[in-house]
Short mmCIF file of C-alpha atoms in Angstrom, two decimals:
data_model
loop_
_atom_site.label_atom_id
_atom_site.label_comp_id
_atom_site.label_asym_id
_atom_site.label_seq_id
_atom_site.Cartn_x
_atom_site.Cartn_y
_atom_site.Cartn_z
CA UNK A 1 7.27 -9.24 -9.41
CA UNK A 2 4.80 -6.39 -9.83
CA UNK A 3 4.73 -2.75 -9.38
CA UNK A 4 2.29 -1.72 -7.33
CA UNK A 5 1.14 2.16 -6.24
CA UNK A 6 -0.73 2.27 -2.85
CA UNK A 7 -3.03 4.84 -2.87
CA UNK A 8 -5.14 7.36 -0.53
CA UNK A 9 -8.94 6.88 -1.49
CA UNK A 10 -10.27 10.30 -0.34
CA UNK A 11 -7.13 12.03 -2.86
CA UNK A 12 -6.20 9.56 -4.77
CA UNK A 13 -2.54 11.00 -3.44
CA UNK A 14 0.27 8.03 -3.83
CA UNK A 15 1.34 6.93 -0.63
CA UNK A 16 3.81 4.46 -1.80
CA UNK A 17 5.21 2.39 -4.92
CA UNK A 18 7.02 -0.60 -5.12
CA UNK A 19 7.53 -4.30 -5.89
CA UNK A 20 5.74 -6.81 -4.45
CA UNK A 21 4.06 -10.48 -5.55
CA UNK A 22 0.75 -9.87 -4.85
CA UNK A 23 -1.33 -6.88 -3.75
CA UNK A 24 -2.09 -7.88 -0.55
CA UNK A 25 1.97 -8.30 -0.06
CA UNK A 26 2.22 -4.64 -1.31
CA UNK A 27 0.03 -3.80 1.48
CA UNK A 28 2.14 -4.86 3.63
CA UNK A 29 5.45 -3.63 2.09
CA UNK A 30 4.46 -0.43 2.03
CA UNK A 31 3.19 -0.61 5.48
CA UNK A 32 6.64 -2.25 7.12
CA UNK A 33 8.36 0.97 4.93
CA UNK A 34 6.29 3.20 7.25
CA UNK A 35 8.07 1.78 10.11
CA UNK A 36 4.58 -0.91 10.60
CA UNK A 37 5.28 -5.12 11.06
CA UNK A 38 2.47 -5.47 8.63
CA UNK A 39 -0.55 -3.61 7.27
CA UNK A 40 -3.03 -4.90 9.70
CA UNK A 41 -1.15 -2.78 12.64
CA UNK A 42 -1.88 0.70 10.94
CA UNK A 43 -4.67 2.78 12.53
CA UNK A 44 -8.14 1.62 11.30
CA UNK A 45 -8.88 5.01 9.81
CA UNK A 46 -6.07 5.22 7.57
CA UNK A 47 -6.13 1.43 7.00
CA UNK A 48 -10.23 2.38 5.55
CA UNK A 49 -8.79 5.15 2.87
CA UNK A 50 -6.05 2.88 1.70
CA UNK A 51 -6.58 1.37 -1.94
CA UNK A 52 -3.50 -0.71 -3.75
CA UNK A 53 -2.71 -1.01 -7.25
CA UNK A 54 -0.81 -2.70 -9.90
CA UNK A 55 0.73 -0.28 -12.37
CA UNK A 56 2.17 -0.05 -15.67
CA UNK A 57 5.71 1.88 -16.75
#
């Protein structure tokens, strides 16, 4: 598996990191850790600002 960082757009803030397969899978990982089913559910808005990552350590 991967390490991926999801990542605010506008401030480049990290929202979330963890392992996933892919990044789209991330996506949703970090969104089910925010209490989501899947990333699709989140607000449009936020969904818009979101930008996911793999990352080395």
């Amino acid at each position: 598996m991967t390490i991926f960082q999801m990542r605010q757009k506008s401030s480049r803030e990290v929202l979330w990191t963890g392992q996933a397969e892919t990044a789209d899978r991330a996506l949703d990982v970090a969104a089910q850790a925010a209490g989501y089913h899947a990333f699709a559910e989140l607000p449009d808005a936020f969904r818009a600002d979101m930008a996911v990552e793999a990352v080395t350590v």
